[in-house]
Structure formats: structure tokens, C-alpha cells
Tab-separated table of C-alpha atoms and ligand atoms in Angstrom:
chain	number	residue	atom	x	y	z
L	1	MET	CA	4.674	19.147	19.482
L	2	GLN	CA	5.796	18.537	15.915
L	3	THR	CA	4.677	20.678	13.210
L	4	LEU	CA	5.403	19.869	9.192
L	5	ASN	CA	3.765	22.245	6.515
L	6	VAL	CA	2.578	20.792	3.604
L	7	ALA	CA	3.781	22.823	0.822
L	8	LEU	CA	0.853	23.352	-1.367
L	9	GLY	CA	0.950	27.012	-2.736
L	10	ASP	CA	-1.985	28.890	-1.136
L	11	ARG	CA	-3.505	25.615	-0.204
L	12	SER	CA	-0.150	24.979	1.618
L	13	TYR	CA	-1.438	23.746	5.751
L	14	PRO	CA	0.310	22.492	8.831
L	15	ILE	CA	0.171	19.139	10.126
L	16	HIS	CA	0.855	19.385	13.747
L	17	ILE	CA	2.334	15.940	15.468
L	18	GLY	CA	1.626	15.597	19.776
L	19	ARG	CA	-0.287	14.044	22.291
L	20	ASN	CA	-3.428	15.720	23.557
L	21	LEU	CA	-3.963	17.898	20.881
L	22	LEU	CA	-7.191	17.717	20.894
L	23	GLY	CA	-7.764	19.383	23.791
L	24	ASN	CA	-6.026	22.346	22.742
L	25	PRO	CA	-8.674	24.375	20.700
L	26	GLN	CA	-6.036	27.066	20.074
L	27	LEU	CA	-4.506	24.869	17.421
L	28	ILE	CA	-8.173	25.164	15.504
L	29	LEU	CA	-9.326	28.640	16.739
L	30	PRO	CA	-7.250	30.704	14.154
L	31	TYR	CA	-8.537	29.327	11.364
L	32	LEU	CA	-12.567	29.666	11.804
L	33	LYS	CA	-14.244	32.055	9.738
L	34	ARG	CA	-16.857	32.110	12.116
L	35	LYS	CA	-17.410	30.706	15.064
L	36	GLN	CA	-19.466	27.561	14.161
L	37	VAL	CA	-18.104	23.872	13.739
L	38	ALA	CA	-19.615	20.237	12.565
L	39	ILE	CA	-17.260	17.683	13.927
L	40	VAL	CA	-18.033	14.684	11.588
L	41	THR	CA	-17.219	11.518	13.350
L	42	ASN	CA	-18.677	7.828	14.338
L	43	THR	CA	-20.478	5.839	16.598
L	44	THR	CA	-17.270	4.281	17.857
L	45	VAL	CA	-15.078	7.681	17.987
L	46	ALA	CA	-17.637	9.579	19.082
L	47	PRO	CA	-17.628	8.454	22.628
L	48	LEU	CA	-14.408	7.972	22.990
L	49	TYR	CA	-12.918	11.556	21.701
L	50	LEU	CA	-15.808	14.018	20.962
L	51	GLN	CA	-16.394	16.050	24.500
L	52	LYS	CA	-12.366	16.038	24.562
L	53	LEU	CA	-12.667	17.770	21.138
L	54	ALA	CA	-15.670	19.576	21.374
L	55	GLN	CA	-16.036	20.840	24.906
L	56	PRO	CA	-12.780	23.242	24.482
L	57	LEU	CA	-14.422	24.809	21.940
L	58	ARG	CA	-17.817	25.479	23.280
L	59	ASP	CA	-16.042	27.024	26.388
L	60	SER	CA	-14.354	29.313	23.583
L	61	GLY	CA	-17.932	30.285	22.492
L	62	VAL	CA	-17.751	28.008	19.400
L	63	SER	CA	-20.864	26.855	18.357
L	64	VAL	CA	-20.652	22.596	17.618
L	65	ILE	CA	-22.565	20.821	15.680
L	66	GLU	CA	-22.417	16.709	16.083
L	67	VAL	CA	-22.735	14.456	13.194
L	68	ILE	CA	-22.301	11.241	14.416
L	69	LEU	CA	-22.432	8.330	11.718
L	70	PRO	CA	-22.495	4.526	11.340
L	71	ASP	CA	-19.057	2.952	11.688
L	72	GLY	CA	-16.999	0.845	9.018
L	73	GLU	CA	-16.223	1.349	5.368
L	74	ALA	CA	-19.414	-0.343	4.461
L	75	TYR	CA	-20.785	3.426	4.991
L	76	LYS	CA	-18.585	5.253	2.857
L	77	ASN	CA	-21.184	6.011	0.509
L	78	SER	CA	-23.306	8.350	-0.866
L	79	GLU	CA	-26.090	7.528	1.646
L	80	THR	CA	-23.867	8.289	4.363
L	81	LEU	CA	-22.875	11.758	2.472
L	82	ASN	CA	-25.860	12.308	2.285
L	83	LEU	CA	-26.747	12.365	6.011
L	84	ILE	CA	-23.649	14.569	6.363
L	85	TYR	CA	-25.517	16.898	3.974
L	86	ASP	CA	-28.640	16.550	6.134
L	87	ALA	CA	-27.242	17.548	9.112
L	88	LEU	CA	-25.728	20.732	7.745
L	89	LEU	CA	-28.484	21.706	6.059
L	90	GLN	CA	-30.820	21.595	9.106
L	91	ASN	CA	-28.763	23.674	11.050
L	92	ARG	CA	-28.650	26.046	8.775
L	93	CYS	CA	-24.722	25.636	8.099
L	94	GLU	CA	-23.379	28.428	5.754
L	95	ARG	CA	-20.256	28.780	3.795
L	96	ASN	CA	-18.067	29.770	6.263
L	97	THR	CA	-18.909	26.975	8.586
L	98	THR	CA	-15.887	25.047	9.198
L	99	LEU	CA	-16.059	20.883	9.061
L	100	VAL	CA	-13.985	18.881	11.180
L	101	ALA	CA	-13.291	15.182	10.475
L	102	LEU	CA	-12.575	13.202	13.764
L	103	GLY	CA	-11.933	9.677	13.276
L	104	GLY	CA	-10.037	7.215	10.739
L	105	GLY	CA	-9.646	7.572	6.795
L	106	VAL	CA	-13.262	6.671	6.379
L	107	ILE	CA	-14.694	9.839	8.019
L	108	GLY	CA	-11.632	11.989	6.733
L	109	ASP	CA	-12.694	11.377	2.857
L	110	LEU	CA	-16.220	10.846	3.563
L	111	THR	CA	-16.252	14.633	5.241
L	112	GLY	CA	-13.371	15.968	2.990
L	113	TYR	CA	-15.911	15.195	0.162
L	114	ALA	CA	-18.883	16.729	2.120
L	115	ALA	CA	-16.348	19.816	2.617
L	116	ALA	CA	-15.598	20.028	-0.694
L	117	THR	CA	-19.299	20.108	-2.246
L	118	TYR	CA	-21.443	21.425	0.431
L	119	LEU	CA	-22.127	24.758	-0.961
L	120	ARG	CA	-19.041	24.084	-3.244
L	121	GLY	CA	-16.935	24.255	-0.925
L	122	VAL	CA	-16.620	25.114	2.725
L	123	PRO	CA	-13.779	25.196	5.300
L	124	PHE	CA	-12.305	21.805	6.483
L	125	ILE	CA	-10.434	20.616	9.380
L	126	GLN	CA	-8.475	16.877	9.872
L	127	VAL	CA	-8.318	15.347	13.522
L	128	PRO	CA	-7.158	12.020	12.433
L	129	THR	CA	-7.268	9.136	14.811
L	130	THR	CA	-6.258	5.936	13.133
L	131	LEU	CA	-2.361	5.129	12.174
L	132	LEU	CA	-3.420	4.882	8.669
L	133	ALA	CA	-4.850	8.252	8.607
L	134	GLN	CA	-2.597	9.974	9.962
L	135	VAL	CA	0.729	9.179	8.293
L	136	ASP	CA	-1.972	9.299	4.570
L	137	SER	CA	-5.312	9.929	4.566
L	138	SER	CA	-4.895	13.336	6.067
L	139	VAL	CA	-2.325	14.266	3.585
L	140	GLY	CA	-2.454	15.084	0.161
L	141	GLY	CA	-6.202	15.854	-0.284
L	142	LYS	CA	-7.897	13.330	-1.939
L	143	THR	CA	-11.596	13.017	-0.376
L	144	GLY	CA	-14.383	10.975	-1.635
L	145	ILE	CA	-16.180	7.686	-1.167
L	146	ASN	CA	-16.587	4.724	-2.884
L	147	HIS	CA	-19.207	3.174	-5.482
L	148	PRO	CA	-21.137	-0.030	-5.503
L	149	LEU	CA	-18.438	-0.799	-8.808
L	150	GLY	CA	-15.364	0.750	-7.521
L	151	LYS	CA	-13.740	1.588	-4.573
L	152	ASN	CA	-12.850	6.046	-3.947
L	153	MET	CA	-14.756	5.928	-7.167
L	154	ILE	CA	-16.588	9.306	-6.821
L	155	GLY	CA	-14.270	12.376	-5.217
L	156	ALA	CA	-12.457	15.338	-5.249
L	157	PHE	CA	-9.451	16.820	-4.266
L	158	TYR	CA	-9.694	19.067	-0.944
L	159	GLN	CA	-6.811	20.571	0.993
L	160	PRO	CA	-7.928	21.100	4.930
L	161	GLN	CA	-6.618	24.077	6.682
L	162	VAL	CA	-4.715	21.957	9.470
L	163	VAL	CA	-3.925	18.574	10.785
L	164	LEU	CA	-3.944	17.421	14.040
L	165	ALA	CA	-2.545	14.133	14.753
L	166	ASP	CA	-3.024	13.475	18.278
L	167	ILE	CA	-0.551	10.273	19.288
L	168	ALA	CA	-2.587	9.759	22.244
L	169	THR	CA	-5.413	8.430	20.227
L	170	LEU	CA	-3.988	5.617	18.885
L	171	GLU	CA	-3.722	3.970	22.566
L	172	THR	CA	-7.849	2.782	22.130
L	173	LEU	CA	-7.147	1.472	18.556
L	174	PRO	CA	-7.475	-1.796	18.241
L	175	SER	CA	-3.796	-3.340	17.313
L	176	ARG	CA	-4.672	-4.775	13.590
L	177	GLU	CA	-5.772	-1.142	12.938
L	178	LEU	CA	-2.346	-0.066	14.684
L	179	ALA	CA	-0.496	-2.792	12.181
L	180	ALA	CA	-2.454	-1.959	9.129
L	181	GLY	CA	-1.841	1.909	9.320
L	182	LEU	CA	2.452	0.495	9.499
L	183	ALA	CA	1.736	-1.055	6.359
L	184	GLU	CA	1.681	2.256	5.166
L	185	VAL	CA	4.575	3.587	7.198
L	186	ILE	CA	7.014	0.703	5.499
L	187	LYS	CA	5.639	1.854	2.041
L	188	TYR	CA	7.135	5.376	2.394
L	189	GLY	CA	10.802	3.541	3.180
L	190	LEU	CA	10.310	1.281	0.562
L	191	ILE	CA	9.234	4.090	-2.445
L	192	ARG	CA	11.793	6.520	-1.895
L	193	ASP	CA	13.591	6.627	1.621
L	194	ILE	CA	15.951	3.981	2.421
L	195	ASP	CA	17.225	5.099	5.355
L	196	PHE	CA	13.872	5.634	6.857
L	197	PHE	CA	13.173	1.570	5.746
L	198	GLU	CA	16.541	0.795	7.758
L	199	TRP	CA	15.660	3.003	10.730
L	200	LEU	CA	12.064	1.061	10.890
L	201	GLU	CA	13.897	-2.291	10.737
L	202	SER	CA	15.245	-1.023	13.847
L	203	ASN	CA	12.411	0.252	15.504
L	204	MET	CA	9.580	-1.697	15.027
L	205	PRO	CA	9.229	-3.356	18.338
L	206	LEU	CA	9.277	0.379	19.591
L	207	LEU	CA	6.359	0.965	16.863
L	208	ASN	CA	3.969	-1.764	18.182
L	209	ALA	CA	4.500	-0.704	21.926
L	210	LEU	CA	3.435	3.122	20.525
L	211	ASN	CA	7.004	4.476	22.453
L	212	THR	CA	5.801	8.318	21.760
L	213	ASP	CA	9.262	9.407	20.636
L	214	VAL	CA	9.917	6.493	18.120
L	215	MET	CA	5.713	6.981	16.809
L	216	SER	CA	5.981	11.128	16.774
L	217	TYR	CA	9.362	10.480	14.205
L	218	ALA	CA	7.804	7.988	11.984
L	219	ILE	CA	4.452	9.783	11.265
L	220	TYR	CA	6.357	12.905	10.814
L	221	ARG	CA	8.797	11.328	8.346
L	222	SER	CA	5.899	9.095	6.801
L	223	CYS	CA	3.900	12.920	6.056
L	224	GLN	CA	7.389	14.372	5.312
L	225	ASN	CA	7.606	11.884	2.704
L	226	LYS	CA	4.123	11.960	1.022
L	227	ALA	CA	3.731	15.698	1.548
L	228	GLU	CA	7.394	15.867	-0.935
L	229	VAL	CA	5.495	13.262	-3.022
L	230	VAL	CA	2.501	15.471	-3.431
L	231	ALA	CA	4.278	19.129	-3.574
L	232	VAL	CA	5.868	18.224	-7.007
L	233	ASP	CA	2.470	16.514	-8.389
L	234	GLU	CA	-0.453	17.062	-6.316
L	235	ARG	CA	-3.076	15.844	-8.798
L	236	GLU	CA	-1.225	12.460	-9.425
L	237	SER	CA	-0.143	12.498	-13.098
L	238	GLY	CA	3.007	11.125	-12.703
L	239	GLU	CA	5.236	10.852	-8.880
L	240	ARG	CA	2.301	10.580	-6.945
L	241	ALA	CA	1.113	7.177	-8.140
L	242	LEU	CA	4.453	5.698	-6.677
L	243	LEU	CA	2.542	6.042	-3.415
L	244	ASN	CA	-0.011	3.459	-4.532
L	245	LEU	CA	2.891	0.890	-4.168
L	246	GLY	CA	0.983	-2.550	-2.961
L	247	HIS	CA	-2.552	-0.638	-3.629
L	248	THR	CA	-3.848	-2.200	-7.272
L	249	PHE	CA	-3.072	-5.634	-5.988
L	250	GLY	CA	-4.293	-4.581	-2.398
L	251	HIS	CA	-7.571	-3.247	-3.736
L	252	ALA	CA	-8.116	-6.082	-5.729
L	253	ILE	CA	-7.435	-8.314	-2.386
L	254	GLU	CA	-10.146	-6.049	-0.477
L	255	ASN	CA	-12.973	-6.264	-3.211
L	256	ALA	CA	-12.808	-9.775	-3.678
L	257	MET	CA	-12.858	-10.425	-0.403
L	258	GLY	CA	-15.654	-7.796	0.405
L	259	TYR	CA	-14.476	-4.063	1.881
L	260	GLY	CA	-13.437	-4.052	5.340
L	261	VAL	CA	-12.633	-7.903	5.912
L	262	TRP	CA	-9.052	-7.425	5.678
L	263	LEU	CA	-8.372	-3.860	6.612
L	264	HIS	CA	-6.739	-1.557	3.767
L	265	GLY	CA	-3.349	-1.329	5.117
L	266	GLU	CA	-3.183	-5.713	5.389
L	267	ALA	CA	-3.949	-5.848	2.064
L	268	VAL	CA	-1.375	-3.460	0.945
L	269	ALA	CA	1.310	-5.656	2.286
L	270	ALA	CA	-0.159	-8.765	0.792
L	271	GLY	CA	-0.332	-6.533	-2.439
L	272	THR	CA	3.302	-4.974	-1.546
L	273	MET	CA	4.619	-8.881	-1.466
L	274	MET	CA	2.878	-9.645	-5.033
L	275	ALA	CA	4.605	-6.123	-6.182
L	276	ALA	CA	7.838	-7.769	-4.656
L	277	ASP	CA	7.481	-10.979	-6.328
L	278	LEU	CA	6.854	-9.338	-10.009
L	279	SER	CA	9.819	-7.404	-9.396
L	280	ARG	CA	11.925	-10.413	-8.352
L	281	ARG	CA	10.647	-11.922	-11.301
L	282	MET	CA	11.959	-9.130	-13.654
L	283	GLY	CA	14.920	-9.278	-11.910
L	284	TRP	CA	14.544	-5.919	-10.246
L	285	LEU	CA	14.667	-7.208	-6.643
L	286	THR	CA	16.930	-10.070	-5.036
L	287	VAL	CA	15.291	-12.863	-2.828
L	288	GLY	CA	17.086	-11.329	-0.159
L	289	ASP	CA	15.457	-7.741	-0.613
L	290	VAL	CA	12.283	-9.543	-0.992
L	291	SER	CA	12.638	-11.488	2.539
L	292	ARG	CA	13.891	-8.101	4.282
L	293	MET	CA	10.305	-6.569	2.937
L	294	ALA	CA	8.045	-9.999	4.404
L	295	ALA	CA	10.746	-9.667	7.450
L	296	ILE	CA	9.438	-5.996	8.483
L	297	PHE	CA	5.363	-6.389	7.504
L	298	LYS	CA	5.650	-9.649	9.533
L	299	ALA	CA	7.589	-7.679	12.518
L	300	ALA	CA	4.676	-5.329	12.107
L	301	ASN	CA	1.803	-8.145	12.780
L	302	LEU	CA	1.047	-7.776	8.756
L	303	PRO	CA	-0.045	-10.276	6.335
L	304	VAL	CA	2.735	-11.417	3.514
L	305	THR	CA	0.816	-14.042	1.695
L	306	PRO	CA	-2.154	-13.049	-0.601
L	307	PRO	CA	-5.048	-14.770	-0.792
L	308	ASP	CA	-5.662	-17.116	-3.780
L	309	LEU	CA	-8.230	-15.705	-6.082
L	310	GLY	CA	-6.757	-17.122	-9.081
L	311	ALA	CA	-4.841	-15.158	-12.140
L	312	GLU	CA	-8.079	-14.140	-14.063
L	313	LYS	CA	-9.630	-12.784	-11.247
L	314	TYR	CA	-7.208	-11.041	-10.007
L	315	LEU	CA	-6.814	-9.410	-13.189
L	316	ASP	CA	-10.401	-8.704	-13.713
L	317	LEU	CA	-10.536	-6.727	-10.596
L	318	MET	CA	-7.171	-5.060	-11.073
L	319	GLY	CA	-8.791	-3.712	-14.570
L	320	LEU	CA	-11.648	-1.474	-12.896
L	321	ASP	CA	-8.584	-0.030	-10.810
L	322	LYS	CA	-7.957	3.892	-11.593
L	323	LYS	CA	-4.160	2.806	-12.857
L	324	VAL	CA	-5.203	1.716	-15.483
L	325	VAL	CA	-3.639	3.746	-19.009
L	326	ASP	CA	-4.986	2.707	-22.908
L	327	GLY	CA	-6.096	-0.928	-21.472
L	328	LYS	CA	-2.832	-1.754	-20.198
L	329	ILE	CA	-2.597	-2.289	-16.307
L	330	ARG	CA	0.467	0.122	-14.969
L	331	LEU	CA	1.695	-0.971	-11.858
L	332	VAL	CA	4.392	0.312	-8.941
L	333	LEU	CA	7.244	-1.902	-8.962
L	334	GLN	CA	10.341	-2.149	-6.394
L	335	GLN	CA	14.072	-1.433	-8.424
L	336	GLY	CA	15.330	-2.150	-4.877
L	337	ILE	CA	14.429	-1.266	-1.502
L	338	GLY	CA	14.074	2.607	-1.249
L	339	LYS	CA	12.847	2.931	-5.239
L	340	SER	CA	9.682	2.021	-7.015
L	341	VAL	CA	8.802	3.038	-10.166
L	342	VAL	CA	5.347	3.339	-11.925
L	343	THR	CA	5.650	0.836	-15.204
L	344	GLY	CA	3.598	-0.837	-18.244
L	345	ASP	CA	6.630	-2.791	-18.951
L	346	TYR	CA	6.886	-5.853	-17.571
L	347	ASP	CA	6.462	-9.405	-18.560
L	348	ALA	CA	2.902	-10.606	-19.133
L	349	GLU	CA	3.778	-13.863	-17.979
L	350	ALA	CA	5.361	-12.845	-15.155
L	351	LEU	CA	2.403	-10.952	-13.937
L	352	ASN	CA	0.173	-14.164	-14.618
L	353	ALA	CA	2.869	-16.118	-11.940
L	354	THR	CA	2.349	-13.740	-9.347
L	355	LEU	CA	-1.147	-13.789	-9.390
L	356	SER	CA	-1.237	-17.462	-9.477
L	357	MET	CA	-0.211	-17.056	-6.326
L	358	SER	CA	3.262	-18.723	-6.563
L	359	CYS	CA	4.982	-16.006	-4.055
B	1	NAD	N1	-7.660	10.207	1.141
B	1	NAD	C1	-6.583	9.455	1.432
B	1	NAD	O1	-5.733	9.426	0.320
B	1	NAD	C2	-6.809	8.038	1.791
B	1	NAD	C3	-5.526	7.191	1.601
B	1	NAD	C4	-5.391	6.334	2.487
B	1	NAD	C5	-7.029	5.321	2.660
B	1	NAD	N2	-7.554	6.214	2.505
B	1	NAD	C6	-9.059	5.564	2.998
B	1	NAD	O2	-8.747	5.426	4.335
B	1	NAD	C7	-9.755	4.547	4.846
B	1	NAD	C8	-9.147	3.604	5.331
B	1	NAD	O3	-9.249	4.118	6.948
B	1	NAD	P1	-9.169	3.615	8.311
B	1	NAD	O4	-7.869	2.527	8.163
B	1	NAD	O5	-8.166	5.010	9.470
B	1	NAD	O6	-9.811	3.259	8.848
B	1	NAD	P2	-10.984	3.727	9.325
B	1	NAD	O7	-11.577	5.049	9.247
B	1	NAD	O8	-12.464	2.689	8.893
B	1	NAD	O9	-10.956	3.377	11.201
B	1	NAD	C9	-10.572	2.051	11.463
B	1	NAD	C10	-11.795	1.731	12.773
B	1	NAD	O10	-10.855	2.082	14.016
B	1	NAD	C11	-12.180	2.909	14.848
B	1	NAD	N3	-11.004	4.125	14.834
B	1	NAD	C12	-10.565	5.372	14.735
B	1	NAD	N4	-10.144	5.769	15.705
B	1	NAD	C13	-10.077	5.147	16.759
B	1	NAD	C14	-9.300	5.257	17.938
B	1	NAD	N5	-8.519	6.317	18.181
B	1	NAD	N6	-9.428	4.222	18.813
B	1	NAD	C15	-10.467	3.304	18.697
B	1	NAD	N7	-11.088	3.163	17.511
B	1	NAD	C16	-10.714	3.860	16.597
B	1	NAD	C17	-13.213	3.234	13.292
B	1	NAD	O11	-13.944	3.123	14.002
B	1	NAD	C18	-12.610	2.129	12.895
B	1	NAD	O12	-13.872	1.101	13.213
B	1	NAD	C19	-10.524	3.898	3.712
B	1	NAD	O13	-11.434	4.022	3.050
B	1	NAD	C20	-9.279	4.491	2.695
B	1	NAD	O14	-9.841	4.587	0.965
B	1	NAD	C21	-7.867	7.457	1.960
B	2	ZN	ZN1	-3.575	3.018	1.210
């Protein structure tokens, strides 16, 4: 097992990465203020992993409440959030009950937001079971739900006590979901870590095959990159926005196609190629850089061609994004592989050409 510390002062927490961590209650027990937890999961993950996590805790004298939600991004909303509150209130959960998120990013975001708001905040532990959740959503404390008018529009910053990233859970993950997580892994290389990018170029076949050592290292290095960014900018006033590479375009794709039709990571991969296309038009990336980016996404079984929505639709959808400052869309663009910048200083016509599907 490897452990990484996310350094956020008195909100610091460890991320443990390894195999078969679910069945080890010693990783959770020290954090419980009272021997009661509510494990929040969904109908897909529950039959696979709920008892693996719950039984050893029960055997250690912990009272476990199980909250099993419907599965899917479409349920990351206020109605489902209410189901968590209902279960907590029905079971008279108090301020020292710990909420445990067992699942992917949807469960992590929903449960984290429930933990941030139930009784104005209860302790929270993340047990991410998708690659995306292990390398991204479980680091940095963003929690929240979607609103019919926009994704992740309602939320809070709320840090967990500890994160258990159990690599063994990835064995049941559908291959599309694995690829979607790899999009975020590749993102860290692109925005700030060229050595990691090059390591990924060499190791993609082993990652696709879920090689334990290679996957552990990729998760560790991804979390380390994200943790470093979050440590200097917890509330996204500056550097943290770099983590949104491909996301302004990607959110437009997700939104236009309907939540869940394109997976988040798939949309991020195609969105990153749009950012690459615009960066090349600005003279900041070479054609060779763009090909290298396309090659690594393809090697990870990710899409590199965005859907043809037309420039107007893209602009409209991107205008709703949180990254708009004073009416101007700020974008994360590339100034070479391993160096992203957040900028509004790009040519509007170049953006239009990119959005018109000429990548
Ligand atoms: N909080 C953040 O910082 C942050 C960052 C990135 C993404 N997100 C959010 O994360 C969400 C996407 O997360 P995701 O990609 O994990 O999607 P997800 O939570 O929908 O999980 C994907 C699918 O895999 C299933 N699943 C989960 N673990 C499994 C396992 N081990 N075996 C088999 N099936 C499994 C899930 O039930 C679901 O059907 C989005 O809502 C996005 O907004 C949040
Ligand atoms: Zn993302």
C-alpha cells in the first residue's frame, strides 16, 4: 500500500492506494468519532463491494447503515440527495456519524455534499471504485449535484477524513469507464508533468491491462499532481483552473448529448483535443504535439473527435460554464505538452474555427 498526504493544513488527509483495502477496517476505524457509519453506494456497486466493506466494520463493532441509490449521472440531483438525508434522519444519525461514499464520482460527489450539509457537516470518508474517482473526484474536496440548467452547479468544498483507493475494484469496471478515468490521468501529464506524460506513452498497454504496479504508480502520481495543485489553490481562484483542461469543451459535449451518453472522461478527451486544436491555431502547439496527444488518447481507447454541434451551439453551451469571467470565456489551453495556461487571450476566429469541427 502507498500513502499520499493531501496537504491542506488542518483539513489534510491521507489517500491510501493498493489492493484489497476495502476489507481492512483498520484503515477506517481510527477516523470514527462514534462507531456508526452510513455507507452510501448504488445498485451496481452494492452487490459487488458493499458487504466487503460493511462486514469487517460490523465485525469490529461498528453499526452500519446502508444507503443504496439508483445508478447514474442522471440521479446526481436534489431528489437523490434527499434520499440520503431521509436515510440519515430515519436512522437518527447524529453529528458524529461518518458518511462513507462507496462508488464512482457520482456517489462521491453526492455523498460528499450530503456530508457537507447534513447537520451542517458530518465526517466523510471516500472509497472510490472507478479510476476517475480514484485519480480525480476523491482528491480536492469538490462535492455537489447537477441542476437541470447546468452540471455541478450546486455544491460545496468539503474534504474527506481519508480516501481508500482499492485497485482491486477496477477489475469489475467496464472498459469504457476505465478509459474515461485514463483521460484524467493523461490530463495531469498534459497540464504540468511532461515526465509523467512520457511515462504514460510507454505504459498505456500495461494500464489497459490493469497491471498492479503500473496502475498504482499512475494513480499515485495523478493524485500527487492534483493534490499539489489543490494545496496551493483549494478554492479554485487560480492554478486549480488548470485541472479543467478539456472540460469547458467537454462539459458542452456532455450537456448537448445528454448526461451519461458520452462519459465524462470521453468528453474530456475530445474536449482536450479541441483545446489542442485551438492551441495549435494560436501557434502554441505544433502539429506533432497535437498528433502525440491524439495518439495517447487513442491508445487509451478514448475518442479524439468531438461531435459536430456547430459553433453557435458550442458557444451557447460553453457560456453556461462556471469558467466565464465578465462575459468572456476563459479557456485552458496548451503551451506545449506539460504546460497548460488559463487564458482569455485567444483569437475569437480561431475559436470559431475549432468549434466548427475543423480539428
Ligand atoms: N468532485 C470532483 O472533483 C470531480 C472531479 C471529476 C469528476 N467528478 C464527477 O464524477 C462523476 C463521474 O464519475 P465516474 O466516472 O466515476 O462515474 P460514475 O460514478 O457514474 O461511475 C461509472 C459507472 O461505473 C459503475 N461502477 C463504479 N464502480 C464500479 C466497479 N468497481 N465495478 C463496476 N462498476 C462500477 C457505476 O455504478 C456507474 O455505473 C461526474 O458526475 C463528475 O461530475 C467530480
Ligand atoms: Zn473531469
